[in-house]
């Protein structure tokens, strides 16, 4: 009798184990394709500068995100000296099809984002022309004024949750960096 | 019908009573385990109202018995009293087995020096200490033991570390169930409500093979209380409130026991804290919310019994907001700034980043003893761990977790203890385990850990042999098989691997006199790479690094030797435990280069394997100064080396020591006052993984100092308690404590958020405990 009881216990435990396995394997079926798209990924940063027919495009592209492939930097041509350009930034996620426009999200959350555009060429002056709901700049739209010819770099930084307003530098704004890309540019 | 039978029985009884009264009953008393004779047991003959005693061979004789019922009540020192009935209608010989071992009962009478294994090298904390840490975590409580430190992420996530090893290298066993709660991550704290345990043991050696092969660092056992079999109902409630974090904890437990051996326990606790405060600023987003419940019932009889346990732990943990950073330049800014970048007023809000974890644990255990053989235990357990991590995200995704993983584990195991032989005890058992990870879709990022299935099977045998009265030797061998099947990152790139591994241990203990004893322990442990080491791939915010796992990692193999000399005495006692651990193919995460992404530059950290050695010594001393004053002190020294590259190992605890003086007066409501001190020296031995990175804003290379360690610090704390009688049987205990008495600003190098903020400042704590 005693033995019979313990055999019953063994059977019960074995049954529970099998039951556990079954529950687990059933629940597995509800999502077998977990390869979610990287919904937040920014693969492409484009800064288009136009002054009438004079259009210069700076493009950063990194299709595999944090993956091993190195990003590409494309600058369509030199900027013209002593010229006023209208600048516009576009952020895309090209892993989605069609490509997702992330610029819109940044615009919607303008008070939590800000672009900082700086150049090593001291003559270049960038002014942000758009503003968020609190009247602080976002930087999607800007004007860029070139001075004398020269060459150097141009860096675009997007901060998430920066201090707003700030003194115009990314260092003062703090926050966490969503974009930081640097292009080699020339002014002729 | 029933009446008829009773009537019939009475008639037969009455009839037979008038019959002959010349039967003889010969009895023999034997030990249930080894069949040895039990002499001098008292036998009470109910029908004759007479006492007799068993002879040297455990035998006894009752003559001139009339036919009918014979009821005997047998009692003996060290045995459970047993009552047996026989129907007598001729001469009878019966062997009666008595339970002569008190191992089960010993655990009720809380023995100060009770060990999991006779020969293991362990330290434990009792219920009083656990209650002291009622509103803290397991890691915080264990931190008080020499040789145990913790790896923290901020102040709410505390992972215990034994001799410099943590995560998958420690086995945490809760109520005899090995915890599987995604313990592989550095920022994944064990999901245990400290209030649910009665006693926590830390085994520093790699022995106790019963629970697994991979205890390279050691074991942590959270044990429940065993209850006496008497009819009783009791409980306790504890309320703890704190100035720092403006929160606390309330815990209630209720226990019902029955004479028949049945018992039931219900326990629940609720904990909430808001933003904690460092001496100079609030740690914005550092609170937590925690709800726990556990239910336990069973039957605790010697010959057979069962135990059912269920616990649920729900944790919501805030992580310092300033620790979410974008790239290396943000990290440099954080390191260079004295204060965290976000400091706001106090709030109970739990914002981003945060973790939400729900852990279910259930088990059923049954045991049965066989005469002259041993005890068989069977156990089935099941755990479900759901982990969600929320990070700062854009747009609609802000309420979607970046990590959403569900880990399901269930196991079936048996243990057979053969205690039939006089000096030899054998434990052997089997384990079957199935584990499944489910990366829940909908996070909008590719999962940190992919879907996987893991199958484990293990078999072990451990023998303990008493060489003589004072020394014991124990040896064990365990073989495990693990098979992994994982989904690849891309479709159709599934990955499969199987591992075979062996572990063993050999230990010896010697008792020189009542107080002084020596323990020697050698253990071979093997560990299979964990999912994080295998599959990691991607950006880790907060650490500003990209972590890459490797599918080609081998198993880790450790050889650990530990010796302990212990003197157990109230007036003057000590324990000195030196150890040496050599780990082949030690898996570590180290920086290997820099990669550029749209967010800027990131260092890439990859998992690789080196040979490592860790050695050190833990020393504890206690001394009674006089009737009222006691002194306790401890020191831990540790050195970790990467033998492959001849440099120091990363993240090794620094030398630390503590002193405490306590005053106790039993006459004055059991007043205790103690003053404690702890110093942690600066870790001067660390591998230099610093590097330069280009800062586009400054247009220059900047130095990224991620390796340098914070300076030494000393902390003082004050504890006091008093106990008052209340109600009929109950009492009230009041406690008043101050932590970080001098509000010292400091940083700890084993805190992953040390780049961002100071540790906690002063805290006033008040505890009220009611026993009823």
GROMACS .gro file of N, CA, C and O in nm, chain B residues 32 42 72-76 79-84 86 95-99 303 371:
model
   84
  220UNK      N    1   1.501   0.257   1.281
  220UNK     CA    2   1.442   0.259   1.148
  220UNK      C    3   1.547   0.256   1.037
  220UNK      O    4   1.529   0.198   0.933
  230UNK      N    5   1.124   0.273   2.709
  230UNK     CA    6   1.012   0.248   2.800
  230UNK      C    7   0.891   0.203   2.720
  230UNK      O    8   0.855   0.267   2.621
  260UNK      N    9   0.061  -0.070   2.282
  260UNK     CA   10   0.190  -0.037   2.343
  260UNK      C   11   0.230   0.105   2.304
  260UNK      O   12   0.217   0.144   2.188
  261UNK      N   13   0.277   0.179   2.402
  261UNK     CA   14   0.332   0.311   2.374
  261UNK      C   15   0.480   0.307   2.409
  261UNK      O   16   0.515   0.284   2.524
  262UNK      N   17   0.563   0.326   2.307
  262UNK     CA   18   0.707   0.309   2.327
  262UNK      C   19   0.776   0.444   2.320
  262UNK      O   20   0.757   0.519   2.224
  263UNK      N   21   0.853   0.473   2.422
  263UNK     CA   22   0.927   0.598   2.418
  263UNK      C   23   1.072   0.575   2.454
  263UNK      O   24   1.105   0.485   2.531
  264UNK      N   25   1.156   0.659   2.394
  264UNK     CA   26   1.300   0.646   2.416
  264UNK      C   27   1.363   0.782   2.392
  264UNK      O   28   1.319   0.857   2.305
  267UNK      N   29   1.406   0.956   2.045
  267UNK     CA   30   1.316   0.894   1.947
  267UNK      C   31   1.180   0.961   1.954
  267UNK      O   32   1.142   1.016   2.056
  268UNK      N   33   1.108   0.945   1.845
  268UNK     CA   34   0.970   0.988   1.847
  268UNK      C   35   0.891   0.881   1.919
  268UNK      O   36   0.908   0.762   1.893
  269UNK      N   37   0.801   0.922   2.008
  269UNK     CA   38   0.717   0.826   2.080
  269UNK      C   39   0.621   0.760   1.982
  269UNK      O   40   0.564   0.826   1.896
  270UNK      N   41   0.610   0.629   1.994
  270UNK     CA   42   0.529   0.556   1.898
  270UNK      C   43   0.425   0.470   1.970
  270UNK      O   44   0.456   0.407   2.071
  271UNK      N   45   0.303   0.471   1.919
  271UNK     CA   46   0.198   0.387   1.976
  271UNK      C   47   0.155   0.284   1.873
  271UNK      O   48   0.129   0.318   1.758
  272UNK      N   49   0.155   0.158   1.914
  272UNK     CA   50   0.115   0.050   1.822
  272UNK      C   51   0.010  -0.038   1.888
  272UNK      O   52   0.007  -0.051   2.011
  274UNK      N   53  -0.192  -0.428   1.857
  274UNK     CA   54  -0.193  -0.561   1.794
  274UNK      C   55  -0.314  -0.637   1.845
  274UNK      O   56  -0.361  -0.617   1.957
  283UNK      N   57   0.865  -0.706   1.534
  283UNK     CA   58   0.975  -0.610   1.534
  283UNK      C   59   0.913  -0.471   1.516
  283UNK      O   60   0.831  -0.450   1.426
  284UNK      N   61   0.949  -0.383   1.605
  284UNK     CA   62   0.893  -0.247   1.600
  284UNK      C   63   1.006  -0.150   1.569
  284UNK      O   64   1.109  -0.149   1.637
  285UNK      N   65   0.986  -0.071   1.465
  285UNK     CA   66   1.091   0.023   1.425
  285UNK      C   67   1.066   0.160   1.487
  285UNK      O   68   0.955   0.212   1.481
  286UNK      N   69   1.172   0.213   1.543
  286UNK     CA   70   1.161   0.347   1.601
  286UNK      C   71   1.249   0.442   1.522
  286UNK      O   72   1.352   0.403   1.468
  287UNK      N   73   1.206   0.567   1.521
  287UNK     CA   74   1.283   0.669   1.452
  287UNK      C   75   1.385   0.725   1.549
  287UNK      O   76   1.348   0.796   1.642
  491UNK      N   77   0.817   0.932   0.821
  491UNK     CA   78   0.821   0.828   0.720
  491UNK      C   79   0.782   0.875   0.582
  491UNK      O   80   0.831   0.828   0.481
  559UNK      N   81   1.232   0.130   0.532
  559UNK     CA   82   1.297   0.070   0.648
  559UNK      C   83   1.432   0.011   0.610
  559UNK      O   84   1.444  -0.055   0.507
   0.00000   0.00000   0.00000
